[in-house]
Amino acid sequence: MAEIVSEPGMPVANSVLSQEGAAPRERTAALRAAGRMFNTLVLALVTVILTEWLARGTLSGIAEYLLSPTRPGMVAVLVLFLLFIAADSLFGRAHQSALILVPVALLPAFLSMQKQQYLSDPLYPSDMLFGRQIGELVPVMFAARPFASIGLVAGVLALLVLLGYLLVLGRRHLPALSPLSKLVRLVVALPLIGGFLSLMDPNSFSYIRDRLNIVPMMWDQQENYRHNGFLLAFAFNVPMANVQAPHGYGADAIADIAPERLPANFFAGRDADVIMVMSESLWDPTRLGNTTLSPDPMPTIRKNASGNMFSPEFGGMTANVEFEALTGFSNAFLPYGSIPYQQYVRRPLPSLATFFASKGYVTRAFHPFQSWFWNRANVYQSLGFQSFKSEENMPVMDKRGIFASDEALTKEIIRNADSTKEPFFFFAVTLQGHGPYERNRYAKNTIDVRSAALKSQSRDSLATYAQGVREADDSLKSLMDWAKKRRRETIIVLFGDHLPPLGTVYTEAGYMPDVVATRKASVSVMKQEHETPLVVWSSKRGVQKDLGSVSPSQLPYYIVRLAGYRHPFYTGVLGRLNERYAIIDRHQLIGRNDRPSPDWATSGAPIDPLIQDYRYLQHDQMFGEGFGTQRFFPEQLERVDTPAS
């Protein structure tokens, strides 16, 4: 009998068996696909947990972040899950993307934890702009902790080798994705990722983002990272370079700002020479409790103290303090975590250098390190300095430890001053006081440190730091002694940029509850954790006393006024602010009576018109149309292409 077939050449029995076997294979394939997706979800969850653990330095709070209905932890997990499956489809193998994306997520979290051990803030995307600076400081860290540094380098190399090995191994053994599976993953993941990215503008309200409990808190980055988690908060900070104009800014708003009470050209000045020294990490270590330092490491500074500088930073970010002190502008009006020298100084800006140059002064900057550091070579040109003396074009300088000594820098300043016939404005940034404060930096420490509260390592760090303060004080004395012998008046301004990163010295001595300063606290606590020494002195008029606590942005007011000049912005706008406010900080304004105005920029309360005018003028010069250039910065007219009037 002839055999019945369903297709030419195929028996019916074989066809039935083939159809019956296809269903289990399809179910098996579906289960495998579902299992892979579940594994990817678990991998995303574990990655978020590890990221939070690294960024926080503790497991505390992670469970609440992931499980609380008011927190976006699971949203972060789902977003990472979508990134994994989309990237897997591009690699063509399941879980292959994890070998790239997991390290990319964990490394910034680890760096954030390391940063917070020395500074007050977590890692921002803008920190990547000065990776070269960090690289240059590696020898310093190596000198302070050589064995730990060797272990770190060895560990990094081992991880890189392991990652390369896993990538090769993954291409061989991880399951390949079918064309249909890759297409489905992309079709599902890409629209959802695109929709999520549309929610990440922190300057606009989003109903969906609000329902997901994602709250961009750009005014309080500590809370931003705590509430949203490291990955989401880091993503919010990516567009921080986009500075929007303050509400109400325009030509009419600038025209309404009151000018200087007296015409600027009425005061011709005295052609006094001005030397402004920002001393790296200069602070008064005798403020520490439960600790005795003998002899006093800063007798000259103490005798000639004018008040205190209120630094907006702690332990680092020198360039932000420098920006305020030279321009009279404030970081309070810029995105939290931004670095003006790296991000925003892209065109000619008014500064003390441009002002004094307009009066016929020679303007020169000094820093005994490489000129690219903090982008200073470009920034100083934009700020109007006629020349910049850096490590590249200075004579070889004597060192204390591995840094150029304050004494050598002071001698270089004096040498330049003696060879300059015209009045001059010199701005110098010292280097010797830079941390870390390793035990054997100096062959001999002349300051005796006694403290039952400090452990041996902390006591050694403090002794090294105090010796640096002593030598900074000696350098100031040398500069003042030289100035007293000159015929022409010499104004010397010295201040510390921030408190030093002394780590456990602060906690063991009971000075601060943490190794870094807080950003928001009472006036007394903020002053304790942010004040540095300030000297404003004239060889003919002596010390300018009782200035109180001063924000760096207010320094130009005191300098221009002491030199005998008037200026629409430096003595006009800043002068009116100075009458009302001692400190202008992004978190609070502190009045002359020490009365705080906390959260002034975010509370919704009306902003003082003086502060608003100040902000308008800063935006006008840094990002805007220059409507106020002719009235408030006439010296800028020759430096800008098309100044507005």
XYZ file of C-alpha atoms in Angstrom:
645
model
C 0.000 0.000 0.000
C 1.296 3.411 -0.829
C 2.385 5.575 2.153
C 0.285 8.689 2.761
C 2.322 11.887 2.891
C 1.416 15.430 3.999
C 4.025 17.110 1.870
C 5.936 15.754 -1.061
C 8.474 13.322 0.306
C 7.374 13.606 4.023
C 5.369 10.882 5.717
C 2.323 11.946 7.760
C 3.726 10.317 10.902
C 6.949 12.303 10.678
C 5.015 15.555 10.127
C 2.895 14.958 13.205
C 5.947 14.195 15.332
C 7.667 17.350 14.053
C 4.675 19.503 15.015
C 4.407 17.859 18.433
C 8.118 18.487 19.126
C 7.992 22.140 18.079
C 5.715 23.197 20.907
C 8.029 22.061 23.742
C 10.998 23.662 21.994
C 9.095 26.949 21.696
C 8.102 26.768 25.363
C 11.679 25.994 26.317
C 12.951 28.940 24.257
C 10.354 31.238 25.836
C 11.315 30.086 29.317
C 14.981 30.654 28.549
C 14.219 34.150 27.258
C 12.134 34.920 30.341
C 14.890 33.558 32.553
C 17.444 35.780 30.861
C 15.222 38.815 31.344
C 14.733 37.941 35.004
C 18.473 37.515 35.474
C 19.029 40.898 33.849
C 16.514 42.464 36.237
C 18.298 40.885 39.218
C 21.610 42.132 37.824
C 20.199 45.673 37.592
C 18.967 45.444 41.185
C 22.344 44.227 42.451
C 24.124 46.976 40.498
C 21.965 49.690 42.064
C 22.555 48.220 45.545
C 26.323 48.131 44.996
C 26.309 51.644 43.534
C 24.444 53.029 46.529
C 26.681 51.129 48.943
C 29.814 52.562 47.345
C 28.461 56.105 47.057
C 27.113 56.208 50.625
C 29.949 54.254 52.220
C 27.346 52.270 54.174
C 24.407 49.909 53.620
C 22.262 52.098 55.854
C 19.349 53.679 54.010
C 19.579 51.502 50.882
C 16.602 49.317 51.808
C 14.473 52.410 52.366
C 15.640 53.854 49.049
C 14.558 50.711 47.192
C 11.384 49.783 49.069
C 9.828 53.061 50.207
C 6.848 54.157 48.053
C 8.111 57.741 48.321
C 11.567 56.994 46.888
C 12.558 56.227 43.263
C 14.889 53.294 43.943
C 12.977 50.767 41.850
C 12.702 53.317 39.045
C 16.503 53.411 38.937
C 16.536 49.599 38.797
C 14.061 49.533 35.899
C 15.951 52.194 33.951
C 19.187 50.261 34.369
C 17.346 47.091 33.314
C 16.225 48.803 30.096
C 19.776 49.966 29.407
C 21.051 46.419 29.920
C 18.613 44.782 27.501
C 19.072 47.513 24.879
C 22.846 47.213 25.051
C 22.656 43.396 25.010
C 20.782 43.577 21.732
C 23.621 45.653 20.277
C 26.286 43.233 21.568
C 24.216 40.295 20.329
C 24.589 38.247 23.515
C 22.673 38.171 26.769
C 24.366 39.867 29.745
C 27.382 40.970 27.646
C 26.601 44.644 28.303
C 26.908 44.121 32.057
C 30.663 43.760 31.682
C 30.735 47.375 30.454
C 27.783 49.059 32.173
C 28.355 47.678 35.682
C 31.911 49.089 35.967
C 30.695 52.343 34.398
C 28.093 52.606 37.190
C 30.311 51.464 40.061
C 33.436 53.500 39.322
C 31.796 56.971 39.672
C 30.061 55.794 42.846
C 33.421 54.727 44.291
C 35.006 58.044 43.286
C 32.104 59.887 44.907
C 32.743 58.109 48.204
C 36.448 58.985 47.972
C 35.679 62.626 47.180
C 33.368 62.952 50.173
C 36.153 61.854 52.501
C 37.959 65.106 51.684
C 35.305 67.510 50.390
C 31.724 68.233 51.337
C 30.056 67.231 48.078
C 29.425 64.037 46.110
C 30.799 63.491 42.615
C 29.405 65.704 39.851
C 29.710 65.200 36.095
C 31.670 68.470 35.975
C 34.364 66.852 38.141
C 35.373 64.908 35.045
C 36.534 68.188 33.528
C 39.552 68.291 35.786
C 40.640 64.655 35.629
C 44.061 65.873 34.572
C 44.385 67.815 37.825
C 43.663 64.660 39.786
C 46.298 62.844 37.771
C 48.881 65.481 38.631
C 48.115 65.059 42.335
C 48.723 61.300 42.239
C 52.425 61.762 43.176
C 51.295 63.741 46.231
C 48.961 60.962 47.351
C 51.650 58.383 46.605
C 54.151 60.229 48.802
C 51.637 60.415 51.645
C 50.528 56.756 51.485
C 52.933 54.786 49.256
C 51.817 51.258 50.183
C 48.130 52.093 49.846
C 48.845 53.739 46.485
C 50.759 50.704 45.216
C 47.902 48.461 46.290
C 45.384 50.703 44.544
C 47.344 50.736 41.284
C 47.824 46.968 41.408
C 44.132 46.490 42.091
C 43.098 48.694 39.173
C 45.423 46.855 36.789
C 44.116 43.499 38.004
C 40.522 44.615 37.490
C 41.290 45.809 33.953
C 42.907 42.492 33.094
C 39.964 40.609 34.597
C 37.470 42.729 32.687
C 39.288 42.099 29.399
C 39.346 38.369 30.106
C 35.633 38.317 30.921
C 34.791 40.185 27.721
C 36.642 37.583 25.632
C 35.110 34.744 27.641
C 31.649 36.250 27.277
C 31.865 36.347 23.492
C 32.498 32.616 23.556
C 30.089 31.362 26.181
C 27.234 33.813 26.788
C 24.059 32.813 24.922
C 23.583 34.474 21.548
C 20.362 36.409 20.937
C 18.215 35.645 17.926
C 17.407 38.437 15.462
C 13.817 38.469 16.719
C 14.925 38.707 20.357
C 17.263 41.632 19.573
C 14.491 43.431 17.702
C 11.953 42.968 20.511
C 14.429 44.253 23.099
C 15.170 47.395 21.087
C 11.511 48.061 20.282
C 10.579 47.844 23.973
C 13.617 49.497 25.562
C 14.478 52.445 23.319
C 11.109 54.288 23.490
C 10.991 53.865 27.264
C 14.587 55.099 27.651
C 13.827 58.070 25.400
C 10.716 58.877 27.421
C 12.676 58.725 30.637
C 15.392 61.033 29.296
C 12.713 63.597 28.504
C 11.942 63.743 32.235
C 15.513 64.618 33.237
C 15.416 68.382 32.802
C 15.639 69.632 36.406
C 14.455 73.106 35.416
C 11.000 72.019 34.268
C 8.110 70.341 36.095
C 7.063 66.855 35.001
C 3.860 65.243 36.215
C 5.135 61.743 35.391
C 8.448 62.363 37.143
C 6.564 63.631 40.170
C 4.438 60.457 40.234
C 7.630 58.394 40.094
C 8.865 60.269 43.195
C 11.924 61.590 41.353
C 12.619 65.040 42.784
C 15.575 67.044 41.370
C 16.959 69.002 44.334
C 19.672 71.032 42.624
C 19.778 73.495 45.536
C 20.723 70.757 48.029
C 22.930 68.154 46.397
C 23.398 66.080 49.538
C 19.644 65.568 49.720
C 19.473 65.204 45.931
C 21.826 62.203 46.031
C 20.199 60.771 49.162
C 16.634 60.915 47.872
C 17.137 60.078 44.186
C 20.122 57.786 44.568
C 23.536 58.200 43.028
C 22.700 57.261 39.435
C 19.609 59.455 39.051
C 21.157 62.434 40.884
C 24.335 62.161 38.809
C 22.203 62.186 35.654
C 20.352 65.316 36.844
C 23.662 67.122 37.140
C 24.791 66.386 33.571
C 23.132 69.518 32.111
C 24.350 71.819 34.913
C 26.430 73.801 32.409
C 23.175 75.188 31.008
C 22.685 78.345 33.070
C 19.303 79.950 32.545
C 18.706 83.666 32.845
C 17.126 84.687 36.168
C 13.474 85.605 35.935
C 13.078 89.255 35.010
C 16.523 89.702 33.455
C 16.646 92.132 30.536
C 17.703 95.582 29.431
C 15.030 97.282 31.543
C 16.042 95.376 34.688
C 19.677 96.403 34.222
C 18.687 100.029 33.506
C 16.782 100.157 36.810
C 19.848 99.280 38.902
C 21.055 102.307 40.842
C 24.530 103.579 39.948
C 27.315 104.530 42.343
C 26.317 107.360 44.676
C 29.323 109.441 43.597
C 30.770 109.536 40.075
C 33.603 107.050 39.687
C 35.877 109.510 37.871
C 35.711 111.852 40.880
C 38.240 109.611 42.665
C 41.618 109.305 40.953
C 43.145 106.852 43.426
C 46.605 106.996 44.942
C 48.444 104.669 42.528
C 49.051 102.323 45.442
C 50.542 98.957 44.513
C 48.293 95.991 45.351
C 49.481 92.468 46.176
C 46.711 89.936 46.704
C 47.762 86.523 48.044
C 45.405 83.560 48.258
C 47.204 81.164 50.608
C 46.500 77.493 49.961
C 44.496 75.911 52.821
C 45.474 78.669 55.260
C 43.516 78.321 58.508
C 44.019 79.002 62.207
C 44.778 75.591 63.781
C 44.654 77.079 67.295
C 40.867 77.064 66.897
C 40.937 73.325 67.585
C 39.707 72.355 71.004
C 41.509 69.879 73.267
C 44.744 70.792 71.483
C 47.667 73.078 72.290
C 50.100 74.416 69.694
C 53.278 76.105 70.842
C 54.492 78.591 69.814
C 51.683 80.365 67.968
C 52.073 79.297 64.310
C 50.653 82.566 62.921
C 51.715 85.550 65.082
C 51.957 88.006 62.146
C 48.574 87.075 60.746
C 46.966 87.262 64.177
C 48.482 90.673 64.917
C 47.310 92.078 61.571
C 43.979 90.282 61.293
C 41.243 92.278 59.608
C 38.536 89.675 60.082
C 37.799 86.321 58.486
C 37.174 85.065 54.992
C 33.998 82.983 54.751
C 34.886 80.322 52.214
C 32.075 78.758 50.157
C 34.232 75.610 49.885
C 35.939 73.115 52.175
C 39.140 71.149 51.678
C 39.435 71.933 47.976
C 37.820 73.630 44.957
C 40.279 76.512 45.263
C 39.315 77.868 41.855
C 35.768 78.658 42.993
C 37.037 80.877 45.815
C 39.518 82.489 43.446
C 36.732 83.205 40.954
C 34.732 85.121 43.559
C 37.705 87.056 44.932
C 38.875 88.269 41.513
C 35.525 89.040 39.877
C 33.244 90.071 42.737
C 30.708 87.594 41.361
C 29.206 84.819 43.490
C 28.968 81.057 43.098
C 25.613 81.363 44.874
C 24.024 82.237 41.511
C 25.559 79.304 39.624
C 24.497 75.639 39.564
C 25.485 73.724 42.674
C 28.697 71.814 42.000
C 29.738 73.846 38.988
C 33.268 75.155 38.449
C 33.255 78.547 36.688
C 36.927 78.314 35.699
C 36.235 75.054 33.872
C 32.740 75.643 32.541
C 31.756 79.272 32.250
C 34.741 81.568 31.699
C 34.647 81.538 27.919
C 34.720 85.248 27.097
C 36.298 88.425 28.514
C 34.989 89.020 32.028
C 35.454 92.030 34.306
C 37.780 91.520 37.243
C 40.128 93.388 39.520
C 42.792 92.857 36.842
C 40.755 94.643 34.162
C 39.859 97.423 36.588
C 43.436 98.147 37.657
C 44.712 97.777 34.083
C 42.264 100.532 33.084
C 44.001 102.769 35.653
C 47.400 102.203 34.082
C 48.497 99.366 36.371
C 50.632 96.384 35.400
C 48.544 93.291 36.154
C 50.241 89.952 36.746
C 49.232 86.580 38.212
C 51.552 84.131 39.983
C 51.177 80.435 40.748
C 54.153 78.055 41.104
C 52.432 75.169 39.331
C 51.569 74.354 35.740
C 49.464 76.915 33.904
C 46.788 74.475 32.676
C 45.792 73.588 36.254
C 42.205 74.764 36.842
C 42.399 76.175 33.291
C 44.197 79.207 34.740
C 46.157 80.119 31.589
C 42.933 80.710 29.654
C 40.973 82.107 32.587
C 43.580 84.707 33.528
C 43.611 85.918 29.947
C 39.819 86.220 30.007
C 40.016 88.113 33.306
C 42.405 90.658 31.812
C 45.750 89.772 33.364
C 48.573 91.021 31.176
C 50.847 88.102 32.119
C 50.840 84.902 34.150
C 53.950 83.630 35.927
C 53.602 79.859 36.314
C 55.932 76.915 36.790
C 56.710 76.967 33.062
C 58.138 80.505 33.014
C 59.251 81.074 36.628
C 62.779 80.470 37.875
C 63.240 77.087 39.529
C 61.798 77.500 43.015
C 62.936 75.955 46.276
C 60.512 73.346 47.562
C 59.152 72.392 50.946
C 58.179 68.773 50.575
C 57.245 68.404 46.905
C 55.625 71.836 46.544
C 57.183 75.226 45.845
C 57.718 77.024 49.131
C 55.833 80.143 50.189
C 59.197 81.786 50.853
C 60.355 81.202 47.263
C 57.095 82.533 45.839
C 57.305 85.630 48.051
C 60.834 86.314 46.813
C 59.616 86.004 43.212
C 56.797 88.483 43.878
C 59.256 90.956 45.419
C 61.683 90.497 42.511
C 58.922 91.300 40.005
C 57.733 94.258 42.078
C 61.211 95.746 42.322
C 61.614 95.578 38.541
C 58.221 97.209 37.811
C 58.214 101.011 37.646
C 54.488 101.466 37.064
C 51.855 100.820 39.740
C 50.972 97.129 39.753
C 48.257 94.696 40.748
C 49.715 91.272 41.552
C 47.598 88.234 42.365
C 49.324 85.131 43.736
C 48.121 81.643 44.649
C 50.492 79.751 46.940
C 51.056 76.002 46.839
C 53.022 74.907 49.900
C 49.972 74.475 52.125
C 48.373 71.854 49.857
C 47.470 68.534 51.440
C 47.863 65.730 52.237
C 49.936 66.495 55.310
C 52.296 63.552 55.471
C 54.409 63.059 58.573
C 57.855 63.605 57.039
C 57.175 66.544 54.732
C 59.514 68.774 56.755
C 62.856 67.721 58.205
C 61.936 69.536 61.406
C 58.619 70.778 62.747
C 58.998 73.834 64.964
C 55.417 73.763 66.285
C 54.841 71.479 69.239
C 51.416 69.809 69.159
C 49.984 68.487 72.407
C 46.632 66.770 72.576
C 45.350 63.796 74.503
C 42.374 63.680 72.144
C 44.359 63.155 68.936
C 45.715 59.807 67.830
C 49.336 59.624 66.733
C 48.632 59.834 62.994
C 46.296 62.801 63.409
C 48.788 64.578 65.658
C 51.517 64.086 63.036
C 49.266 65.479 60.287
C 48.426 68.517 62.400
C 52.112 69.115 63.182
C 52.962 69.068 59.462
C 50.091 71.400 58.678
C 50.963 73.807 61.504
C 54.547 74.025 60.264
C 53.217 75.079 56.855
C 51.089 77.765 58.521
C 54.159 79.008 60.380
C 56.075 79.356 57.124
C 53.146 81.096 55.421
C 53.118 83.526 58.345
C 56.878 84.100 57.991
C 56.401 84.837 54.293
C 53.736 87.435 55.048
C 56.076 89.093 57.535
C 58.836 89.231 54.899
C 56.441 90.786 52.411
C 55.224 93.385 54.902
C 58.760 94.248 56.047
C 59.747 94.816 52.420
C 56.646 96.940 51.750
C 57.311 99.202 54.755
C 60.613 100.295 53.191
C 59.063 101.303 49.865
C 58.270 104.866 48.937
C 55.028 104.019 47.169
C 52.135 102.741 49.225
C 51.697 98.976 49.067
C 48.412 97.242 49.876
C 48.701 93.582 50.872
C 45.656 91.310 51.057
C 46.117 87.758 52.353
C 43.420 85.147 52.873
C 42.963 81.386 53.023
C 40.906 79.743 50.311
C 39.336 77.064 52.539
C 39.912 74.925 55.605
C 42.544 72.208 55.100
C 41.545 68.552 54.543
C 42.797 67.375 57.933
C 40.394 64.430 58.118
C 40.147 62.808 61.543
C 41.923 65.726 63.230
C 38.577 67.553 63.252
C 36.510 64.708 64.670
C 39.047 63.548 67.256
C 39.527 67.095 68.542
C 35.750 67.556 68.698
C 35.847 70.493 66.291
C 33.373 69.028 63.791
C 31.109 65.976 63.894
C 32.402 64.814 60.504
C 35.698 64.984 58.619
C 34.187 67.474 56.159
C 32.256 70.679 56.770
C 28.512 70.954 56.545
C 26.820 73.065 53.884
C 23.771 74.044 55.911
C 23.782 74.862 59.627
C 23.455 77.707 62.095
C 25.532 80.852 61.603
C 27.949 79.900 64.386
C 28.548 76.418 62.985
C 28.951 77.696 59.432
C 31.511 80.263 60.540
C 33.404 77.684 62.561
C 33.644 75.326 59.598
C 34.199 77.869 56.795
C 36.155 80.855 58.158
C 39.803 81.385 57.220
C 42.203 84.216 58.159
C 41.962 87.568 56.367
C 44.530 90.378 56.376
C 43.912 93.691 54.578
C 46.902 95.948 55.231
C 48.459 99.113 53.825
C 52.065 100.151 54.308
C 50.846 103.739 54.845
C 47.460 103.212 56.530
C 48.013 100.058 58.550
C 45.580 97.218 59.176
C 41.951 97.564 58.112
C 40.284 96.396 61.306
C 36.936 94.875 62.219
C 35.831 93.739 58.765
C 34.091 90.750 60.325
C 33.367 87.677 58.250
C 33.612 88.425 54.529
C 32.584 86.432 51.477
C 35.324 86.247 48.815
C 33.024 88.062 46.400
C 33.108 91.111 48.682
C 36.899 91.445 48.661
C 37.009 93.677 45.542
C 34.943 96.268 47.423
C 37.530 96.567 50.189
C 40.499 96.547 47.806
C 39.216 99.139 45.346
C 38.052 101.407 48.174
C 41.345 101.124 50.070
C 43.242 101.995 46.880
C 41.260 105.249 46.751
C 39.032 104.508 43.769
C 35.306 104.365 43.118
C 33.683 101.979 40.683
C 30.020 101.511 39.693
C 30.090 97.805 40.540
C 32.985 97.176 42.937
C 32.237 100.036 45.323
C 28.702 100.808 44.152
C 26.754 97.551 43.910
C 29.092 95.597 46.191
C 29.253 98.546 48.594
C 25.493 98.593 49.053
C 25.481 94.830 49.542
C 28.267 95.140 52.074
C 26.210 97.530 54.170
C 23.461 94.942 54.534
C 25.106 91.518 54.236
C 28.302 90.071 55.641
C 28.056 86.731 53.830
C 26.418 85.774 50.546
C 26.140 81.993 50.333
C 23.911 79.822 48.184
C 22.256 78.324 51.279
C 21.843 81.433 53.379
C 22.458 85.131 53.521
C 23.970 86.394 56.764
C 23.268 89.989 57.663
C 25.486 92.464 59.469
C 23.766 91.536 62.728
C 24.453 87.811 62.079
C 20.776 87.310 61.280
C 20.488 84.476 58.740
C 18.150 84.165 55.785
C 18.306 80.404 55.147
C 17.237 78.922 51.811
C 16.725 82.461 50.503
C 16.894 81.341 46.851
C 14.482 78.407 47.146
C 12.011 79.277 49.916
C 9.670 81.170 47.605
C 9.941 84.331 49.704
C 10.614 87.617 47.870
C 14.306 88.103 47.144
C 15.963 91.296 48.330
C 16.179 93.693 45.337
C 19.861 94.271 46.151
C 20.538 90.555 45.712
C 18.418 90.431 42.581
C 20.276 93.343 41.001
C 23.575 91.685 41.896
C 22.452 88.473 40.215
C 21.224 90.318 37.112
C 24.579 92.041 36.628
C 26.523 88.813 37.096
C 24.392 86.978 34.533
C 24.576 89.968 32.207
C 28.380 89.805 32.114
C 28.880 86.036 32.218
C 26.094 84.780 29.956
C 23.861 87.664 28.909
C 23.820 90.518 26.431
C 26.064 92.953 28.273
C 23.317 95.539 28.781
C 25.132 96.948 31.806
C 28.678 97.005 30.454
C 28.829 100.725 29.693
C 27.310 101.826 33.005
C 28.824 99.323 35.415
C 31.985 98.019 33.740
C 33.212 100.802 31.446
C 36.717 99.313 31.443
C 35.253 96.340 29.557
C 34.174 98.364 26.516
C 37.497 97.887 24.766
C 37.566 94.154 25.557
C 34.183 93.083 24.180
C 33.257 92.993 20.515
C 29.787 94.499 20.573
C 29.009 95.845 24.039
C 25.410 96.691 24.716
C 24.572 100.072 26.107
